[in-house]
mmCIF file of C-alpha atoms in Angstrom:
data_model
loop_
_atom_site.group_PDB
_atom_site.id
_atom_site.type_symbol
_atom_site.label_atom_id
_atom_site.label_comp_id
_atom_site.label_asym_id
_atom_site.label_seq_id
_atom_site.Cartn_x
_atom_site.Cartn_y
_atom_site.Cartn_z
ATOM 1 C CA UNK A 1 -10.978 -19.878 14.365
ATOM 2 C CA UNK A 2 -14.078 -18.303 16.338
ATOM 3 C CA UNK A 3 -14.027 -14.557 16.486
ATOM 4 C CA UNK A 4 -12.547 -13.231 20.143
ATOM 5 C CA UNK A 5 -15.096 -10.809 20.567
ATOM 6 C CA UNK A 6 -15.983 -8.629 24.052
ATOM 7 C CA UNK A 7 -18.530 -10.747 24.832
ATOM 8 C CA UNK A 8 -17.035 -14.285 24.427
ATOM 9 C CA UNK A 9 -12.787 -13.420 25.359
ATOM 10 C CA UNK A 10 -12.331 -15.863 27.869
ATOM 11 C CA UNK A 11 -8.090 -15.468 27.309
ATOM 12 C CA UNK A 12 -5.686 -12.997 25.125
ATOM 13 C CA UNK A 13 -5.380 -14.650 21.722
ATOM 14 C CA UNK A 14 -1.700 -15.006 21.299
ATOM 15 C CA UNK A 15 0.280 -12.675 17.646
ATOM 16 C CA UNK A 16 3.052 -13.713 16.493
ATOM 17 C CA UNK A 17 4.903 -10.580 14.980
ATOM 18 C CA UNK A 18 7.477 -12.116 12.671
ATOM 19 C CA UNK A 19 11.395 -10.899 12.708
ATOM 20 C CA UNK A 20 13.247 -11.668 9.771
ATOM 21 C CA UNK A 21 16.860 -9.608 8.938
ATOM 22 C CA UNK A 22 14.765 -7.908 5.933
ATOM 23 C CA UNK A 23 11.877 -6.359 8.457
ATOM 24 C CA UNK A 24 11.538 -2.408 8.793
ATOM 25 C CA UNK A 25 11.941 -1.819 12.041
ATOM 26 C CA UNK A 26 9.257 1.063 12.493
ATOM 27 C CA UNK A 27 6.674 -1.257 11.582
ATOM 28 C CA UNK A 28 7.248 -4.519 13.100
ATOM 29 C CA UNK A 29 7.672 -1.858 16.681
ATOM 30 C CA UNK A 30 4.805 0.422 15.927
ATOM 31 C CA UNK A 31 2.365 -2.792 15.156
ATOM 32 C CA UNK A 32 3.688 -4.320 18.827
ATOM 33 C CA UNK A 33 3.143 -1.193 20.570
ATOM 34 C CA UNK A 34 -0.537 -0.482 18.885
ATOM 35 C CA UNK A 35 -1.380 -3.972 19.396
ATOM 36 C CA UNK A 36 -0.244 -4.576 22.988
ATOM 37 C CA UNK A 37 -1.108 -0.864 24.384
ATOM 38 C CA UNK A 38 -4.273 -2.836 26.029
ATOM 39 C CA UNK A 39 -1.467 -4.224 28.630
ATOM 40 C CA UNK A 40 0.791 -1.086 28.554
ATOM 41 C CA UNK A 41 -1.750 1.903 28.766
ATOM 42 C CA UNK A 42 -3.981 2.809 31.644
ATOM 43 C CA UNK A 43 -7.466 2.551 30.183
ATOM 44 C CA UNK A 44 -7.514 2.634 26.686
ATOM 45 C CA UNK A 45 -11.241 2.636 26.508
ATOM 46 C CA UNK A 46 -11.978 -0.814 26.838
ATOM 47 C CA UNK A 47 -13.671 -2.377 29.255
ATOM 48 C CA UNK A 48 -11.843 -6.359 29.096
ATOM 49 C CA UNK A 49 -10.579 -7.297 32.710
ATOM 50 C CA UNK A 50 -7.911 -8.919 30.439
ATOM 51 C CA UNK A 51 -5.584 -7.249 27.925
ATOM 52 C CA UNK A 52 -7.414 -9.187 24.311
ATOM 53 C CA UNK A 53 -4.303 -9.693 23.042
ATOM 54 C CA UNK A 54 -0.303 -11.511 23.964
ATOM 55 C CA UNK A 55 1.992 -10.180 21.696
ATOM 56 C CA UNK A 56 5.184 -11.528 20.972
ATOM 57 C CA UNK A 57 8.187 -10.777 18.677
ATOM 58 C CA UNK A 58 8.931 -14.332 17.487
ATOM 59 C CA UNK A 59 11.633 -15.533 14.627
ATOM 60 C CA UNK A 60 14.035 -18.602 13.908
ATOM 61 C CA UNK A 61 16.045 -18.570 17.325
ATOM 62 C CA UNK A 62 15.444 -16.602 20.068
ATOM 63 C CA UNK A 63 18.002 -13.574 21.147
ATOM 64 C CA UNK A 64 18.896 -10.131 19.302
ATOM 65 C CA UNK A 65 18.480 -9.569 15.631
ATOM 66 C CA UNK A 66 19.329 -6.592 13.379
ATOM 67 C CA UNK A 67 16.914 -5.895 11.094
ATOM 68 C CA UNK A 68 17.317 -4.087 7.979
ATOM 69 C CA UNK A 69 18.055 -0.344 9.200
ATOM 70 C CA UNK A 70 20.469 -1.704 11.044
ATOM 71 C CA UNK A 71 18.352 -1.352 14.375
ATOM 72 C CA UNK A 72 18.612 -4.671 16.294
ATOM 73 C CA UNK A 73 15.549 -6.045 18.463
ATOM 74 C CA UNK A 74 14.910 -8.829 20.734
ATOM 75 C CA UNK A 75 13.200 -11.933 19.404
ATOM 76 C CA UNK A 76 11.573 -13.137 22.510
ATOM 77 C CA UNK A 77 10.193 -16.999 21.121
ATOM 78 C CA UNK A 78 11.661 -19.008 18.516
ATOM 79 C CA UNK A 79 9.065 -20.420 16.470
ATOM 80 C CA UNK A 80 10.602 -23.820 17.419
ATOM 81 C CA UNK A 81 8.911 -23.492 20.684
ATOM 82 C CA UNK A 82 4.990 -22.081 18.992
ATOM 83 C CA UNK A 83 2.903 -25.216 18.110
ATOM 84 C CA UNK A 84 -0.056 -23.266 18.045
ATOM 85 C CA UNK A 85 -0.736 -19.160 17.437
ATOM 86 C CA UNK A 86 -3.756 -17.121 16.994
ATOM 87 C CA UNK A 87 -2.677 -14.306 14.748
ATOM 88 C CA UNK A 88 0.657 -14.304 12.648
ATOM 89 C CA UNK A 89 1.904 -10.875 11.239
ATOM 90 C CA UNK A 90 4.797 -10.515 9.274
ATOM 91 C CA UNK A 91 5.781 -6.451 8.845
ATOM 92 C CA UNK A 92 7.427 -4.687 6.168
ATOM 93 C CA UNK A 93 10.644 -5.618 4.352
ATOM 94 C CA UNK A 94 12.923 -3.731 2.773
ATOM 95 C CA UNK A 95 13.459 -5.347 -0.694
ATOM 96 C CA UNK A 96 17.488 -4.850 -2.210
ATOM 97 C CA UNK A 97 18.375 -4.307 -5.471
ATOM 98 C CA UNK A 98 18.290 -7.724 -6.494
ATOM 99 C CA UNK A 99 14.626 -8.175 -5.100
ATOM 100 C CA UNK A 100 12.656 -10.801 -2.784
ATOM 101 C CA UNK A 101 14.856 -14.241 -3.383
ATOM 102 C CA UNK A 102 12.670 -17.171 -2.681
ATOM 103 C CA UNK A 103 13.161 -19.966 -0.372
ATOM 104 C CA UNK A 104 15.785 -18.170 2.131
ATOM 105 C CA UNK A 105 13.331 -18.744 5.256
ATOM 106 C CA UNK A 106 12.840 -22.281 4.303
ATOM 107 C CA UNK A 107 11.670 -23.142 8.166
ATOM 108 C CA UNK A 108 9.547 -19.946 8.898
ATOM 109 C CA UNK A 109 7.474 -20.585 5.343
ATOM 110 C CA UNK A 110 7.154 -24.345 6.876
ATOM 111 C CA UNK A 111 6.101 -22.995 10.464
ATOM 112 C CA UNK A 112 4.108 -20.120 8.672
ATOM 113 C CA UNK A 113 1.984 -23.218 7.066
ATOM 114 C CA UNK A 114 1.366 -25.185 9.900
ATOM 115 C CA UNK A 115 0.085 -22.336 11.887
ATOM 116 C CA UNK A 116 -2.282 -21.431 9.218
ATOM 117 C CA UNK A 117 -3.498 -25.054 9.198
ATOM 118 C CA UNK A 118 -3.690 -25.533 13.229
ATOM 119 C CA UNK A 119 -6.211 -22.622 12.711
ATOM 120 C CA UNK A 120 -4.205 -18.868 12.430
ATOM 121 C CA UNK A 121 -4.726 -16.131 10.705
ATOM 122 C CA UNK A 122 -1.963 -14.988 8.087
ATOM 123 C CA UNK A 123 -1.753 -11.196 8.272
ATOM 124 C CA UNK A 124 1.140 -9.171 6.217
ATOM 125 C CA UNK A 125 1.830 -5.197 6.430
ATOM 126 C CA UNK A 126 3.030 -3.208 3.225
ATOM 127 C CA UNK A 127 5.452 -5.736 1.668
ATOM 128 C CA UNK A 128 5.521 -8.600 4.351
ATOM 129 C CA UNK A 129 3.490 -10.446 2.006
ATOM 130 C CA UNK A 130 6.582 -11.965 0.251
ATOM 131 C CA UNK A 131 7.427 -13.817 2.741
ATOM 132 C CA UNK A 132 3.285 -15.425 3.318
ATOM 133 C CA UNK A 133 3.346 -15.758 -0.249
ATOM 134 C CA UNK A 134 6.060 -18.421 -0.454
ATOM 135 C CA UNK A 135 3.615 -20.896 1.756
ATOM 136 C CA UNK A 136 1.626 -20.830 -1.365
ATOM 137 C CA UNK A 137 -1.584 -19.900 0.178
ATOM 138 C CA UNK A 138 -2.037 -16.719 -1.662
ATOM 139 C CA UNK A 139 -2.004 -18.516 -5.037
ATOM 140 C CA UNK A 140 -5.026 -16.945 -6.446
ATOM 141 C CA UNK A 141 -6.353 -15.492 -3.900
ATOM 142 C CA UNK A 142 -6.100 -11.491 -3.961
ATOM 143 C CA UNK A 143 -3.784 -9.451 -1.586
ATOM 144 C CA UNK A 144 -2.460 -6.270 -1.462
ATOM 145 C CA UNK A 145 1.632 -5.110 -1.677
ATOM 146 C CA UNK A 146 2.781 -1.858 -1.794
ATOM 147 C CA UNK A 147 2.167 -0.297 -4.655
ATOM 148 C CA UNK A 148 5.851 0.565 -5.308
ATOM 149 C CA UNK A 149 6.818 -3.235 -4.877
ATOM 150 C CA UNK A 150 4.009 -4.942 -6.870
ATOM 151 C CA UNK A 151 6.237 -5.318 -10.302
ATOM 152 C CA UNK A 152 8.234 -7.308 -8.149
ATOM 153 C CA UNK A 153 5.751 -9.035 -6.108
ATOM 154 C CA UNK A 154 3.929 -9.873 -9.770
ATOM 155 C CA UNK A 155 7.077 -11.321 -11.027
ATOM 156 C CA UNK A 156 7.971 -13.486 -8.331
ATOM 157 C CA UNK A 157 4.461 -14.519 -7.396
ATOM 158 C CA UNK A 158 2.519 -14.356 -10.737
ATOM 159 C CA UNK A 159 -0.181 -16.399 -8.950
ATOM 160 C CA UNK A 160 -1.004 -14.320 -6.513
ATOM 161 C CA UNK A 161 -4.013 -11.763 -7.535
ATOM 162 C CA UNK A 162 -2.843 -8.006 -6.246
ATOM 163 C CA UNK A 163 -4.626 -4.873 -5.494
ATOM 164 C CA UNK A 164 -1.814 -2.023 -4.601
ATOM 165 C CA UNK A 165 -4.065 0.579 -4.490
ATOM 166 C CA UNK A 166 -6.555 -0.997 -1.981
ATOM 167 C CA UNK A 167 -5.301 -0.539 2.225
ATOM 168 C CA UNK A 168 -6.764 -3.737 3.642
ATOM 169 C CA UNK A 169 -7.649 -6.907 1.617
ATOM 170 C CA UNK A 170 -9.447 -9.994 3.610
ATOM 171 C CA UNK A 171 -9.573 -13.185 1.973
ATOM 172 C CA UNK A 172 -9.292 -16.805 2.785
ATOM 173 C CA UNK A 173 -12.707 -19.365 3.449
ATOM 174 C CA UNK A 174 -12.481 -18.274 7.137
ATOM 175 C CA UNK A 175 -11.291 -14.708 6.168
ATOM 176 C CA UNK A 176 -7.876 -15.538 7.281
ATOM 177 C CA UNK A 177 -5.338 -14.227 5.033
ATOM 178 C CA UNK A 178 -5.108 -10.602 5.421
ATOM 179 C CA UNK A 179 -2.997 -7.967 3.524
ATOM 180 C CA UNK A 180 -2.614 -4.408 4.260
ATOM 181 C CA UNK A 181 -0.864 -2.100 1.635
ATOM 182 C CA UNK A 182 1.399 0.499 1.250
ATOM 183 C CA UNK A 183 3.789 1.629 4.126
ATOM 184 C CA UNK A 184 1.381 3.336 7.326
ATOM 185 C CA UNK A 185 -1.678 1.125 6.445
ATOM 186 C CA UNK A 186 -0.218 -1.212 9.061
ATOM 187 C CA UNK A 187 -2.440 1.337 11.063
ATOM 188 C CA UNK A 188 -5.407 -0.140 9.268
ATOM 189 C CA UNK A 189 -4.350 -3.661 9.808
ATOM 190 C CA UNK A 190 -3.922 -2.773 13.557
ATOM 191 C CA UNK A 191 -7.133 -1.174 13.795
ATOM 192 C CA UNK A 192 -8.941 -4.136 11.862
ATOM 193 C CA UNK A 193 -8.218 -6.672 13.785
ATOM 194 C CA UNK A 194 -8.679 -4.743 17.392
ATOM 195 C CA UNK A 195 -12.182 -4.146 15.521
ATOM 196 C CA UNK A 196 -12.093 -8.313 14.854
ATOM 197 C CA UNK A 197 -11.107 -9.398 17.790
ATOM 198 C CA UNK A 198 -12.064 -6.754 20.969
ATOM 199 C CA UNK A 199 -14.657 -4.798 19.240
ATOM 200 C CA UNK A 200 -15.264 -1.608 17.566
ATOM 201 C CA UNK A 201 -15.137 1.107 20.393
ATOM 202 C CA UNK A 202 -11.711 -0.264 21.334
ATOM 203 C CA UNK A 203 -10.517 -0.114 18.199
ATOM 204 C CA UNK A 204 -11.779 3.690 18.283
ATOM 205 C CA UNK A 205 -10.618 4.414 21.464
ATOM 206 C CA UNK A 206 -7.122 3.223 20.437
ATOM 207 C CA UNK A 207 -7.250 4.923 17.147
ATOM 208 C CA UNK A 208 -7.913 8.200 19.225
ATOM 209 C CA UNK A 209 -4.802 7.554 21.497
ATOM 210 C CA UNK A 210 -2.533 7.160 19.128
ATOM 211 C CA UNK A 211 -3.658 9.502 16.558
ATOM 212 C CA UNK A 212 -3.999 6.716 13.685
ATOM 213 C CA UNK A 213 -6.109 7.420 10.738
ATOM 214 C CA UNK A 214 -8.102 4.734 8.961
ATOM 215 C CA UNK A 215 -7.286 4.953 4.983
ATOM 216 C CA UNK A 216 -10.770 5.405 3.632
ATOM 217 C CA UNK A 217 -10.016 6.946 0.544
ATOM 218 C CA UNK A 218 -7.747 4.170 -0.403
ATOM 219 C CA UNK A 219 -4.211 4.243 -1.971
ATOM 220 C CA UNK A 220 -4.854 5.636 -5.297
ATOM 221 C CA UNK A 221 -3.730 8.930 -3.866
ATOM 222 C CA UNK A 222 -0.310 8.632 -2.980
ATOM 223 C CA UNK A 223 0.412 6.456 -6.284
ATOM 224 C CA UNK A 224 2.520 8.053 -8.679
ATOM 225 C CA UNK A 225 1.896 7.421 -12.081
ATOM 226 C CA UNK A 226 5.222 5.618 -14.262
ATOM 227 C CA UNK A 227 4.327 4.775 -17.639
ATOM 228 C CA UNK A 228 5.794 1.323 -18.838
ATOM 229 C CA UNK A 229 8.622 1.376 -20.814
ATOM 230 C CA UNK A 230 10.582 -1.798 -20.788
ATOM 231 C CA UNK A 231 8.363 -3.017 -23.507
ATOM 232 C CA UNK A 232 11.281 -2.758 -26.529
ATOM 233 C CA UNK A 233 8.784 -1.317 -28.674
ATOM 234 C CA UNK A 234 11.063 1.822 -30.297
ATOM 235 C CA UNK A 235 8.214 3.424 -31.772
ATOM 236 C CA UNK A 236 6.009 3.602 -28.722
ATOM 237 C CA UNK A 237 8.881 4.251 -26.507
ATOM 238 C CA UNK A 238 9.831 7.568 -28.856
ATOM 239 C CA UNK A 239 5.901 8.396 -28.675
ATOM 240 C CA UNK A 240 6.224 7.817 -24.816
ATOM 241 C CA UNK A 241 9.265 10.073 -25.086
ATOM 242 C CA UNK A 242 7.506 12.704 -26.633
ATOM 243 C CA UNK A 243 4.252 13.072 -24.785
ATOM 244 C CA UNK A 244 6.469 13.024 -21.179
ATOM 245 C CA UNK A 245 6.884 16.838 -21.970
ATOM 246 C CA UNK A 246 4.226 17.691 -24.296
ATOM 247 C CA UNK A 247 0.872 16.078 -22.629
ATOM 248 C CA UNK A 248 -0.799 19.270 -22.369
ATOM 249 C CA UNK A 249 -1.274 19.903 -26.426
ATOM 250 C CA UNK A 250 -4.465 20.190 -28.013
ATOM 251 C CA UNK A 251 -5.000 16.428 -29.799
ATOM 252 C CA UNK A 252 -1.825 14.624 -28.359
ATOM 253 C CA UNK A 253 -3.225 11.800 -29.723
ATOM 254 C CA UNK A 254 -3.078 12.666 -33.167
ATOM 255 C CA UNK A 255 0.131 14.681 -33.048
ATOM 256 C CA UNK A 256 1.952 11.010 -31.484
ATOM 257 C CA UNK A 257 0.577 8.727 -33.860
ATOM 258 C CA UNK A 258 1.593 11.305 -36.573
ATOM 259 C CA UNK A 259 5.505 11.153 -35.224
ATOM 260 C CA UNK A 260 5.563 7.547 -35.088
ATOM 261 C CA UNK A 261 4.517 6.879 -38.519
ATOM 262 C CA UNK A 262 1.896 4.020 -38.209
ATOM 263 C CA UNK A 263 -1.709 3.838 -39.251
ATOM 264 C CA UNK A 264 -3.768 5.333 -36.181
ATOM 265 C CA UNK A 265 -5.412 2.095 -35.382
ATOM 266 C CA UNK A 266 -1.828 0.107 -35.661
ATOM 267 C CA UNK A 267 -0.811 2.933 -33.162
ATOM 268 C CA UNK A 268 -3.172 2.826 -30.593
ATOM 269 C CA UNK A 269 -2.908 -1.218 -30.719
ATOM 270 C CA UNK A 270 0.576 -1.203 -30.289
ATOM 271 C CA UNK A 271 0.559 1.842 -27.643
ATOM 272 C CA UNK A 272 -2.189 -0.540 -25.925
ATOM 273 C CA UNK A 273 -0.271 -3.780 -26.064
ATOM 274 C CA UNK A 274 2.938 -1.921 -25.202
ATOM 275 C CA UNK A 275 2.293 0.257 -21.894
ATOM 276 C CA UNK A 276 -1.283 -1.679 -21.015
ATOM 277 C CA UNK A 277 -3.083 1.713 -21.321
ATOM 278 C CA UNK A 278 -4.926 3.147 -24.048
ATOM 279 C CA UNK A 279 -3.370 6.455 -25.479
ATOM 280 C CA UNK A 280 -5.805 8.748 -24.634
ATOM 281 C CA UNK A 281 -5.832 7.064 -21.081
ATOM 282 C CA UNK A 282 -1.944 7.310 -21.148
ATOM 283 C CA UNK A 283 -2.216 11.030 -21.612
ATOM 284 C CA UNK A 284 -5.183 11.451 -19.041
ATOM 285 C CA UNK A 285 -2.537 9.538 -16.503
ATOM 286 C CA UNK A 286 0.017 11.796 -16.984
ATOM 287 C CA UNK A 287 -1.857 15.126 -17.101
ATOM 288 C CA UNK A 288 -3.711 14.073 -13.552
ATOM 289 C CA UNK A 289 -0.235 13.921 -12.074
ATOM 290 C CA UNK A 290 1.023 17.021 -12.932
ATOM 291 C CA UNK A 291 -1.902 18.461 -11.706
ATOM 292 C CA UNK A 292 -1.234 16.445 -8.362
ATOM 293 C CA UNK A 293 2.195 18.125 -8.414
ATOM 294 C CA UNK A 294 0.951 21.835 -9.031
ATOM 295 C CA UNK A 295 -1.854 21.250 -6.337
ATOM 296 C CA UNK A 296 0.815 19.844 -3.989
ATOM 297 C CA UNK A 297 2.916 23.264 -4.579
ATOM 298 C CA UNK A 298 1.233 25.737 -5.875
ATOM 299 C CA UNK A 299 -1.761 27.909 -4.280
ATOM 300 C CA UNK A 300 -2.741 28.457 -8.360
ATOM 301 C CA UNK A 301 -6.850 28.262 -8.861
ATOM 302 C CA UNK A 302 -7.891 24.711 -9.339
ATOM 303 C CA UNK A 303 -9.643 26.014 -12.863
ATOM 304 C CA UNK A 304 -6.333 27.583 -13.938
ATOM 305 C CA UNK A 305 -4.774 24.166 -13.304
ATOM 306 C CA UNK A 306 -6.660 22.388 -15.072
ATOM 307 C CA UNK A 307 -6.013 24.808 -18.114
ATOM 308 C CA UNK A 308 -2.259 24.291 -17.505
ATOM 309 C CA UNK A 309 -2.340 20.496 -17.748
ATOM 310 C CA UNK A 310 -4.589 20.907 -21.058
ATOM 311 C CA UNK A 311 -8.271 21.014 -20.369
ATOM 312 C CA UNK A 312 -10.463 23.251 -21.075
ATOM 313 C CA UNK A 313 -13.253 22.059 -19.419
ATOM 314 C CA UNK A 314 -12.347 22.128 -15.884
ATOM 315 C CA UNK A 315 -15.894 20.445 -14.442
ATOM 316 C CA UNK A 316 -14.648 17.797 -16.925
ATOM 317 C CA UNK A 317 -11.063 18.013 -15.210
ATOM 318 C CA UNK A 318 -12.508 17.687 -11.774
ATOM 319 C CA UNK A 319 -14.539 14.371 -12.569
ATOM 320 C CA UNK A 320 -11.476 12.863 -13.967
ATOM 321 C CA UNK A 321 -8.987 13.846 -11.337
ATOM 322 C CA UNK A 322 -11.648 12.096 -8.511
ATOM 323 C CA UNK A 323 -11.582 9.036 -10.251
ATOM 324 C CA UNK A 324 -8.614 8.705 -11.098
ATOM 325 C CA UNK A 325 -7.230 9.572 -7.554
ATOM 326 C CA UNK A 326 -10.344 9.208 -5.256
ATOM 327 C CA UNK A 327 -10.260 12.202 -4.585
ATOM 328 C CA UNK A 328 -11.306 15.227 -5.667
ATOM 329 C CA UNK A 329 -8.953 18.364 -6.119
ATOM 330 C CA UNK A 330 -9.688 20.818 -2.939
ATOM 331 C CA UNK A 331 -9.197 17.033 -0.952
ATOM 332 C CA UNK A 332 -6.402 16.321 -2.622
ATOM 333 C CA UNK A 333 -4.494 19.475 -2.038
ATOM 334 C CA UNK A 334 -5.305 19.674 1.728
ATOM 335 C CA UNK A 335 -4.339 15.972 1.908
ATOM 336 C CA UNK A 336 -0.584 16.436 0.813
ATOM 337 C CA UNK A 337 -0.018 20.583 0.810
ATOM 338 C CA UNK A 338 2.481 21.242 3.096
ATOM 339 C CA UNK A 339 0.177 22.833 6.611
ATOM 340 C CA UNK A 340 1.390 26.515 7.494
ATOM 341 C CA UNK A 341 2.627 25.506 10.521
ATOM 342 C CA UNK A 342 5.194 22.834 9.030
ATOM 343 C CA UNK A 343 6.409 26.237 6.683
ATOM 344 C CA UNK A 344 9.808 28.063 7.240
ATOM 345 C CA UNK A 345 8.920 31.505 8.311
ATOM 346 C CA UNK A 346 9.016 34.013 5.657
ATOM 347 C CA UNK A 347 11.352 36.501 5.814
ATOM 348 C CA UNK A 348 10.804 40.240 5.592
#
């Protein structure tokens, strides 16, 4: 499918934003609103005599449907009625305690595949990529899920190559299968293809006028570290046990394999083959996000911090914190410190 650029839009290219009973309903509304403000809003800031894009809320049958809040919209087309699309986006859903169960959509994963072939591209926010994933199309390709959902997504699709901790993932021989990741990156998605399709100063301009914010420093971030323990390994899982409260000793390393009894390179093997992280990487993980926590809400001196959490070093600290997160400490605490004005008032 060619590009709808400025210069060569001769007609709006038709989304498909996909309703399903799972969908969030903040996303799949926010993405229609972002997407169609060309036709809603004034001006913009683009200079098309013609909106780029026709948006519609499409699903099995056409009429109201609550989605998983409990919210209900209004599919406007059944897909019944679409032989052809442009752009297909299915939004977040809201996974249950028993997880995604395949092959409940059996006619939207069928529809979802003929679009794709008659030319469409497949887009997913946050965890809508469960449902493009059953086409099989994402079988290895890479994608990105939210990074709270991608033990599930993994289990269910093991084919399917995931990144949770990047925002926007293109793939696909005619770029055509996008992903966006965790929860607000639908902004990105949004923004992307406005960018794709009507050009980068409208993207901009609508960025601007709804106060999105493109994810450059990735997800990393907002990921909180949880150490695997459903491995059955007793003597790892004690040693896991252990350095949950006691990370910030001088040579943890030493002091766990000591406790569990095993030969130091039998340890770290097992440790490695149990959690999929080194020991001494284990520790770093879990030392970086208690730092994350004290930066988020304390106003304590970076260099203290890093004391607290067990290094000595704190230029040391500082290098590891920025790549583990992306960031670096002063970012990281203005990023997710609560702002003064968001504060209760102190009393006197």
């Amino acid at each position: 499918m060619p590009r709808n650029t400025p210069e060569t839009a001769t007609h709006p290219l038709h989304v498909s934003l996909v309703a399903i009973p799972d969908a969030v309903v903040s996303t799949l509304t926010g993405i229609f609103d972002v997407m169609n403000a060309f036709a809603l809003l004034p001006s913009p800031g683009h200079a098309q005599s013609a909106p780029p894009f026709r948006v519609e809320i499409v699903g099995l049958w056409p009429g109201p449907l609550e989605l998983a809040s409990g919210v209900p919209v209004m599919v406007q087309r059944g897909i019944a009625g679409i032989e052809t699309t442009d752009i297909v986006i299915v939004p977040s859903v809201l996974l249950g305690s028993d997880g995604w169960q395949k092959g409940r959509h059996p006619e939207l994963v069928d529809w979802l595949g003929a679009m794709h072939r008659r030319g469409a591209l497949l887009c997913s926010a946050c965890s809508g990529i469960f449902l493009l994933a059953e086409t099989g199309l994402f079988d290895g390709v890479d994608a990105t899920v939210h990074f709270g959902y991608a033990q599930a997504f993994h289990t269910v699709f093991p084919k399917v190559t995931i990144h949770p901790e990047r925002v926007l993932v293109v793939s696909g021989e005619r770029e055509e299968l996008i992903t966006s990741g965790a929860s607000m990156t639908w902004h990105d998605l949004a923004l992307y293809l406005i960018a794709r399709h009507a050009g980068a100063t409208a993207a901009q301009a609508i960025a601007k006028y709804f106060a999105l914010q493109w994810h450059q420093d990735g997800l990393a971030p907002y990921i909180v570290f949880e150490g695997r323990n459903d491995h059955g390994d007793v003597a790892i899982q004690a040693a896991q046990e252990w350095i949950a409260t006691h990370f910030s000793v001088a040579n943890p390393l030493e002091e766990m394999v000591r406790r569990a009894g095993l030969a130091e390179r039998t340890f770290k093997r097992r440790f490695t083959g149990a959690t999929g992280l080194s020991p001494i990487v284990y520790v770093q993980r879990l030392r970086i996000e208690d730092a994350k926590r004290r930066l988020e809400r304390t106003e304590v001196p970076i260099d203290e911090i890093s004391w607290q959490v067990g290094y000595e070093d704190p230029a040391f600290f500082r290098r590891l914190f920025k790549r583990v997160t992306g960031l670096t400490p002063g970012s990281y605490r203005r990023r997710f410190m609560i702002p003064d004005y968001a504060r209760p008032p102190r009393r006197e």
